């Protein structure tokens, strides 16, 4: 009976490191043959350049580097079929290509038909669309080549099936957001059933700036049934055995089916992956962060330790006269429990020096938020000095709710290189803290239970300035992620004055967000790549 083994190579490439990615592809191809006796090895979309290469694709030299790397791979790859993604310039322009290699030759090349130009994607800036399906016979099976977005549209799959395809090899660089794994599974099942075709969906893993890729490669049978599901956020080689049933139809053998993690676990893994790869791929020695005794910095510290290990993490408490005793106690306790380097540096002397230097300028002015911002900026100066001296990255600790409404200080708590929680709403921060503590208790329970406070004024609480977070986050989800108007949000039953105030704060604080560090994207619409609004604008969001 005819049988073939296709290995899905779930790898973590580095954008721009074409030579390094080629070495990774070569090594994993050899391992796939040694470990699984692979007949076909399938790598992700643009595996050779990494994804997304962005404007590196506009550099004249990238084509030469890609061709040199492909020439080396043609010489050195094992004598099996290898499918991988790379950019290739044809007569019509640059294409996002899936290239199939065997015996030192390029046997088939397919140009991606559907170019995404929404959310984080802008492929039409760089690529022209392919126009023809490509079907290749391997070991008695007819395989069609397919690239990422193609699977989300009916036309490419229908054209491949019409050209005789029995199995789709769909290579992907599909970034994570909450619920994305379920969306993928549904769409691949739908395409398989509609076309009576088996589909192997191969995705990459790893962090690339604000994007994280979660893997979750899968093999779906003609009947829409799941045959193989690779782990999320883990590199590896995952074999799919393909044969035929008694009627001669393609049949996928049941293989590994990794248990599906819950949403909280996946978000947490996404954040850990984003931190780990940003730090490691950019060759930072480690990270430093301000540990305030509040929940945002507590969760950030836990994530940093899980990503990098305690030995590469430093936490700094920077108390002031308004810092509560319990904040100091909880910060010290968490740092000790996690085993990170910890120090306490009072900002009182710095603050007094600033206020003294500004005394003439401020004469006759009442104390206001300016003095609160000076406190935050003192802390930013300390953390950046430690970063400069030690070659470590400053992790900021602001969450999406604060980022949305501007509840943060430019050049203060926003000063740093990477904001882990930038796309995590405050209510989700609490949920993730509880999730992490359900594994091992690394965040003091009092930090989770007490009302949030910036501690920049006596007896200050976040809700003195903002609506309760459970209300705020529902309004923000509608306005930011779902593009509701203020009137539509009010129609959902929210207080009109509260909605208008929140919407106005979001609009006013675009200037702050433009100056914020990047951070891990975990929702469908994050500030930055997804949501691009003008700073200078007369827009009113009423309708």
XYZ file of C-alpha atoms in Angstrom:
543
model
C 0.000 0.000 0.000
C 1.339 3.428 -0.971
C 2.308 5.570 2.013
C 4.260 8.781 2.355
C 5.592 10.709 5.360
C 5.369 14.491 5.366
C 7.120 16.271 8.231
C 5.808 19.665 9.326
C 8.832 21.723 10.436
C 7.636 24.232 13.029
C 10.666 26.528 13.287
C 11.562 29.931 14.745
C 13.459 31.925 12.092
C 15.122 35.311 12.627
C 14.029 38.051 10.254
C 16.872 39.164 8.012
C 19.263 36.373 8.985
C 19.015 34.625 5.634
C 22.206 32.619 6.061
C 21.262 31.568 9.600
C 17.757 30.603 8.510
C 19.201 28.546 5.653
C 21.379 26.671 8.145
C 18.300 26.054 10.300
C 16.333 24.733 7.307
C 19.204 22.440 6.332
C 19.659 21.092 9.861
C 15.948 20.469 10.361
C 15.628 18.784 6.966
C 18.391 16.363 7.893
C 16.822 15.706 11.291
C 13.443 15.054 9.689
C 15.011 12.356 7.536
C 16.990 10.841 10.412
C 14.192 10.871 12.993
C 11.097 10.331 10.865
C 12.338 8.989 7.507
C 10.665 11.959 5.876
C 9.733 11.875 2.206
C 8.661 15.525 2.289
C 9.699 18.287 4.705
C 7.559 21.431 4.835
C 8.758 24.758 6.265
C 6.741 27.945 6.970
C 6.013 30.954 4.791
C 9.071 33.127 4.040
C 11.117 30.786 6.231
C 14.295 31.882 4.482
C 13.912 35.589 5.277
C 11.767 35.323 8.387
C 8.378 37.010 8.634
C 7.592 39.838 8.316
C 10.712 41.167 6.559
C 8.993 44.544 6.039
C 11.071 47.051 4.068
C 14.055 44.723 3.943
C 12.191 43.478 0.866
C 12.818 46.859 -0.790
C 16.595 46.549 -0.526
C 18.273 45.570 -3.784
C 20.656 43.151 -2.062
C 18.002 40.902 -0.539
C 17.367 39.077 -3.805
C 21.054 38.247 -4.165
C 21.275 36.963 -0.594
C 18.180 34.812 -1.039
C 19.513 33.345 -4.284
C 22.901 32.560 -2.702
C 21.178 30.833 0.206
C 18.936 28.836 -2.138
C 21.941 27.767 -4.188
C 23.614 26.461 -1.039
C 20.446 24.628 -0.014
C 20.102 23.046 -3.452
C 23.593 21.610 -3.057
C 23.283 20.419 0.541
C 19.675 19.434 1.228
C 19.051 15.699 1.629
C 17.546 13.937 -1.378
C 13.934 14.354 -0.261
C 11.240 16.849 -1.212
C 11.610 20.139 0.683
C 9.020 22.924 0.549
C 9.922 26.359 1.910
C 8.915 29.982 1.587
C 11.008 32.850 0.224
C 10.594 36.036 -1.855
C 11.268 35.647 -5.573
C 11.178 38.234 -8.336
C 9.460 37.248 -11.559
C 8.460 39.114 -14.676
C 5.498 40.724 -12.919
C 7.291 41.694 -9.715
C 8.197 40.232 -6.338
C 6.169 37.198 -5.270
C 5.714 35.466 -1.919
C 6.738 32.011 -3.095
C 6.464 28.432 -1.914
C 9.342 26.615 -3.587
C 9.560 22.812 -3.826
C 13.055 21.341 -4.089
C 14.291 17.823 -4.859
C 17.624 16.414 -5.955
C 19.353 19.777 -6.091
C 16.677 21.366 -8.275
C 13.732 23.691 -7.904
C 10.915 21.444 -9.120
C 7.976 23.808 -8.628
C 7.322 27.359 -7.461
C 3.970 28.808 -6.483
C 3.186 32.495 -5.954
C 0.792 33.381 -3.136
C -2.547 34.381 -4.658
C -4.212 36.211 -1.790
C -2.137 39.043 -0.318
C -3.434 40.246 3.067
C -3.600 43.985 3.586
C -5.370 44.375 6.935
C -4.584 44.299 10.669
C -0.807 43.699 10.917
C -0.420 42.738 7.256
C 0.574 44.986 4.359
C 1.810 42.497 1.767
C 0.493 44.519 -1.171
C 3.206 47.037 -0.343
C 5.793 44.473 -1.415
C 4.332 41.603 -3.425
C 2.328 40.938 -6.548
C -0.232 38.149 -6.435
C 0.274 34.781 -8.068
C -2.335 33.682 -10.583
C -2.015 29.937 -11.119
C -2.322 26.874 -8.869
C 0.607 24.466 -8.734
C 0.032 20.749 -8.329
C 2.906 18.259 -8.078
C 2.804 14.467 -7.876
C 4.933 13.025 -5.082
C 4.962 9.318 -4.308
C 1.664 8.733 -6.042
C -0.139 11.642 -4.330
C -1.102 14.947 -5.929
C -0.033 17.870 -3.733
C -0.998 21.526 -4.273
C 1.218 24.301 -2.935
C -0.512 27.015 -0.898
C 0.615 30.017 1.163
C -1.066 31.301 4.334
C -3.835 33.744 3.336
C -4.793 31.504 0.403
C -6.524 29.133 2.838
C -8.780 31.937 4.127
C -10.355 32.366 0.686
C -12.355 29.883 -1.382
C -10.804 30.612 -4.782
C -7.224 29.284 -4.351
C -8.373 25.989 -2.833
C -11.067 25.546 -5.483
C -8.538 26.192 -8.255
C -6.095 23.702 -6.728
C -8.778 21.020 -6.474
C -9.864 21.680 -10.047
C -6.221 21.188 -11.083
C -6.305 17.734 -9.492
C -5.025 18.306 -5.955
C -5.697 15.667 -3.305
C -3.637 17.296 -0.542
C -2.875 20.968 0.144
C 0.483 21.932 1.643
C -0.327 25.328 3.173
C 2.722 27.155 4.570
C 2.119 29.961 7.059
C 3.483 32.786 9.124
C 0.259 33.309 11.040
C 0.591 35.528 14.127
C -1.248 34.847 17.350
C -4.114 36.703 18.906
C -6.744 35.573 21.372
C -8.878 32.879 19.763
C -6.806 32.679 16.561
C -6.141 28.940 16.936
C -9.876 28.230 16.873
C -10.379 30.472 13.834
C -7.647 28.620 11.934
C -9.043 25.206 12.781
C -12.530 26.198 11.623
C -11.338 27.623 8.308
C -9.065 24.671 7.499
C -11.863 22.224 8.326
C -14.203 24.195 6.058
C -11.770 24.174 3.126
C -11.084 20.451 3.541
C -14.774 19.572 3.526
C -15.638 21.914 0.661
C -12.861 20.591 -1.558
C -12.798 16.957 -0.410
C -9.081 17.546 0.106
C -6.646 16.886 2.955
C -4.763 19.925 4.255
C -1.429 20.206 6.058
C -1.219 23.622 7.706
C 2.372 24.452 8.733
C 2.965 27.511 10.921
C 6.071 29.080 12.421
C 6.701 29.883 16.085
C 8.515 32.653 17.921
C 8.496 36.376 18.564
C 9.273 39.092 16.034
C 9.062 42.560 17.561
C 5.400 42.944 18.598
C 4.196 39.845 16.757
C 4.273 36.338 18.184
C 3.694 33.190 16.159
C 2.188 30.271 18.003
C 2.768 27.282 15.750
C -0.116 24.884 16.212
C 0.598 23.240 12.846
C -2.074 20.718 11.927
C -3.141 18.035 9.485
C -6.832 17.838 8.581
C -8.375 14.956 6.644
C -10.778 15.150 3.716
C -13.648 14.717 6.167
C -12.547 17.728 8.231
C -11.239 15.496 11.004
C -8.106 16.445 12.919
C -5.292 13.918 12.402
C -2.270 15.790 13.808
C -2.013 18.891 16.004
C 1.430 20.221 16.922
C 2.033 22.091 20.192
C 1.626 25.835 20.456
C 4.725 27.959 21.124
C 7.158 25.057 20.689
C 9.603 24.272 17.891
C 9.682 20.759 16.529
C 9.265 18.284 13.697
C 5.832 16.703 13.422
C 5.288 13.784 11.034
C 2.092 13.117 9.120
C 1.668 9.638 7.607
C -0.440 9.679 4.455
C -1.923 6.643 2.745
C -5.088 5.558 0.974
C -8.219 3.790 2.118
C -9.758 0.746 0.415
C -11.482 3.012 -2.088
C -8.190 4.692 -2.993
C -8.986 7.976 -1.272
C -6.365 9.934 0.687
C -6.260 8.908 4.331
C -4.274 10.644 7.089
C -3.027 8.396 9.874
C -3.884 9.578 13.367
C -0.773 11.054 14.983
C 0.199 13.489 17.718
C -2.669 15.633 18.959
C -1.350 18.045 21.532
C -3.989 18.897 24.176
C -5.478 22.303 23.438
C -4.436 24.859 26.084
C -6.994 27.307 27.427
C -7.018 30.955 26.385
C -5.272 32.142 29.558
C -2.458 29.634 29.066
C -2.006 30.638 25.426
C -1.928 34.370 26.194
C 0.608 33.763 28.934
C 2.771 31.643 26.621
C 2.511 34.336 23.942
C 3.799 36.985 26.352
C 6.637 34.750 27.547
C 7.614 33.987 23.946
C 7.504 37.649 22.975
C 9.806 38.668 25.831
C 12.219 35.775 25.363
C 12.696 36.261 21.640
C 12.876 40.057 21.756
C 15.602 39.912 24.394
C 17.530 37.010 22.889
C 17.249 37.922 19.208
C 18.418 41.462 20.004
C 21.253 40.102 22.179
C 20.423 41.889 25.418
C 22.196 40.525 28.479
C 19.004 40.621 30.498
C 16.214 42.906 31.653
C 15.520 45.402 34.417
C 12.141 46.689 35.561
C 10.622 48.860 38.233
C 8.829 46.715 40.803
C 6.201 48.884 42.488
C 4.249 46.379 44.537
C 1.361 46.698 42.063
C -0.130 44.024 39.855
C 1.241 45.190 36.484
C 4.883 45.110 37.539
C 4.296 41.905 39.514
C 2.940 40.111 36.442
C 5.693 41.562 34.255
C 8.317 40.252 36.674
C 6.783 36.768 36.654
C 6.691 36.768 32.852
C 10.303 37.947 32.617
C 11.534 35.196 34.934
C 9.547 32.553 33.063
C 10.990 33.842 29.784
C 14.630 34.371 30.730
C 15.373 32.808 34.104
C 15.881 34.668 37.369
C 19.595 35.199 36.748
C 18.861 37.552 33.820
C 16.258 39.684 35.601
C 16.754 42.650 37.948
C 13.911 44.339 39.845
C 14.190 47.805 41.357
C 11.813 49.242 43.964
C 11.919 53.053 43.855
C 9.877 54.222 46.848
C 8.665 57.729 47.582
C 6.734 59.284 50.466
C 3.447 58.041 48.970
C 4.576 54.434 48.578
C 2.587 52.226 50.937
C 4.420 49.953 53.326
C 2.577 46.949 51.920
C 3.875 47.815 48.431
C 7.465 47.694 49.669
C 6.823 44.444 51.532
C 5.087 42.753 48.595
C 7.736 43.789 46.078
C 10.552 42.478 48.273
C 8.670 39.248 48.943
C 7.997 38.571 45.263
C 11.577 39.327 44.238
C 12.913 37.015 46.945
C 10.475 34.267 45.992
C 11.511 34.404 42.354
C 15.208 34.722 43.156
C 15.915 37.823 41.070
C 18.418 40.571 41.827
C 16.570 43.202 43.835
C 17.422 46.620 45.161
C 15.562 49.577 46.600
C 16.529 53.121 45.573
C 14.552 56.012 47.045
C 13.619 58.751 44.588
C 13.226 61.355 47.369
C 16.659 63.009 46.786
C 16.170 63.167 43.005
C 12.652 64.522 43.345
C 13.738 67.228 45.779
C 16.592 68.216 43.461
C 14.199 68.585 40.514
C 11.636 70.564 42.508
C 14.361 72.807 43.918
C 15.770 73.471 40.454
C 12.278 74.386 39.232
C 11.256 76.433 42.282
C 11.497 79.825 40.561
C 9.723 78.528 37.448
C 6.937 77.063 39.598
C 6.588 80.037 41.963
C 2.931 80.855 42.544
C 1.719 77.636 40.881
C -0.363 75.070 42.742
C 0.851 71.517 43.132
C -0.763 69.379 40.418
C -0.070 66.406 38.157
C 3.298 67.930 37.225
C 4.778 66.834 40.535
C 3.355 63.338 40.013
C 5.010 63.149 36.612
C 8.346 64.224 38.087
C 8.187 61.192 40.377
C 7.606 58.880 37.421
C 10.408 60.512 35.452
C 12.840 60.112 38.342
C 12.145 56.397 38.199
C 12.606 56.357 34.437
C 16.010 58.034 34.760
C 17.168 55.424 37.289
C 16.055 52.468 35.196
C 17.582 53.840 32.000
C 20.865 54.487 33.803
C 20.971 50.866 34.984
C 20.122 49.759 31.442
C 22.931 51.826 29.937
C 25.502 50.704 32.465
C 24.661 46.984 32.373
C 23.528 46.481 28.783
C 20.104 45.217 29.795
C 16.672 46.066 28.433
C 14.177 48.116 30.442
C 10.791 46.419 30.541
C 7.982 48.893 31.074
C 4.857 47.676 32.823
C 1.911 49.642 31.423
C -1.199 47.767 30.289
C -3.524 48.344 27.327
C -6.208 50.062 29.399
C -3.730 52.669 30.662
C -2.147 53.027 27.228
C -5.569 53.639 25.696
C -6.575 56.531 27.943
C -3.115 57.979 28.572
C -2.920 56.996 32.243
C 0.866 57.003 32.065
C 3.781 59.431 31.999
C 5.856 60.140 28.920
C 9.568 59.683 29.723
C 8.512 58.243 33.082
C 6.823 54.865 33.438
C 6.722 54.743 29.617
C 10.524 55.011 29.405
C 11.959 51.696 28.278
C 12.489 49.332 25.395
C 9.680 46.771 25.581
C 6.232 46.910 27.168
C 5.195 43.325 27.852
C 1.589 44.167 28.777
C 1.031 46.845 26.139
C -1.821 44.902 24.519
C -3.194 43.311 27.715
C -6.309 45.017 29.167
C -6.278 45.505 32.934
C -9.008 42.930 33.542
C -6.913 40.380 31.646
C -3.872 41.369 33.738
C -5.756 40.228 36.830
C -6.855 37.012 35.105
C -3.293 36.219 34.013
C -1.953 36.859 37.509
C -4.464 34.381 38.906
C -3.616 31.908 36.142
C 0.113 32.116 36.897
C -0.517 31.685 40.614
C -2.610 28.588 39.875
C 0.604 26.923 38.673
C 2.859 28.183 41.470
C 2.168 31.169 43.714
C 4.694 33.753 42.492
C 2.597 36.913 42.934
C 1.586 37.886 46.480
C -2.174 37.510 46.837
C -2.433 40.959 48.393
C -1.111 42.450 45.140
C -4.019 40.860 43.270
C -6.649 41.737 45.868
C -5.881 45.385 46.632
C -7.286 48.272 44.531
C -4.824 49.433 41.830
C -2.937 52.660 42.535
C -0.122 54.599 40.885
C 0.873 55.862 44.380
C 1.850 59.287 43.063
C -0.376 61.162 45.542
C -1.749 60.510 49.047
C -4.355 57.704 49.156
C -4.506 57.649 45.362
C -6.565 55.002 43.537
C -6.795 54.427 39.775
C -10.584 54.712 39.988
C -10.204 58.295 41.236
C -9.243 59.153 37.645
C -10.760 56.324 35.604
C -13.985 54.315 35.465
C -13.831 50.879 37.119
C -11.677 48.640 34.944
C -14.441 46.136 34.253
C -16.450 48.990 32.720
C -13.491 50.738 31.088
C -12.273 47.596 29.333
C -15.696 46.863 27.870
C -15.864 50.379 26.439
C -12.311 50.154 25.103
C -12.925 46.764 23.519
C -15.845 48.225 21.586
C -14.132 51.467 20.591
C -10.590 50.267 19.898
C -10.976 46.672 18.745
C -14.445 46.692 17.178
C -14.540 50.303 15.890
C -17.868 51.142 17.529
C -18.849 54.795 17.597
C -19.501 56.501 20.926
C -23.228 56.474 20.189
C -23.171 52.740 19.451
C -21.404 52.064 22.751
C -23.951 54.175 24.622
C -26.700 52.200 22.886
C -25.189 49.065 24.450
C -26.193 50.424 27.847
C -23.103 52.294 29.040
C -23.311 55.681 30.736
C -23.160 58.384 28.070
C -20.836 60.762 29.953
C -18.447 57.927 30.799
C -18.338 56.728 27.194
C -17.712 60.197 25.773
C -14.965 60.829 28.308
C -13.219 57.521 27.578
C -13.466 57.983 23.812
C -12.092 61.509 24.115
C -9.176 60.271 26.228
C -8.348 57.592 23.668
C -8.337 60.134 20.854
C -6.325 62.734 22.780
C -3.591 60.311 23.788
C -2.530 59.102 20.360
C 0.549 61.318 20.775
C 1.622 59.329 23.825
C 1.121 55.980 22.135
C 3.292 57.082 19.207
C 6.163 57.439 21.679
C 5.555 54.207 23.582
C 7.825 51.170 23.345
C 6.602 48.219 21.345
C 5.004 45.283 23.125
C 3.501 41.868 22.505
C 0.312 41.796 20.430
C -2.275 39.407 21.891
C -5.619 40.929 20.835
C -7.143 41.270 17.391
C -6.353 44.982 17.270
C -3.319 46.357 19.082
C -2.076 49.925 19.196
C 0.649 50.400 16.602
C 0.672 48.070 13.602
C -3.084 47.403 13.718
C -4.517 50.776 14.656
C -2.996 53.773 12.893
C -4.678 57.047 13.772
C -3.409 60.597 13.203
C -2.006 62.539 16.138
C -3.243 65.866 14.772
C -6.932 65.437 14.089
C -10.297 67.165 14.362
C -12.177 63.858 14.329
C -15.178 63.430 16.603
C -16.222 59.836 17.320
C -19.895 60.428 18.099
C -21.368 58.522 15.184
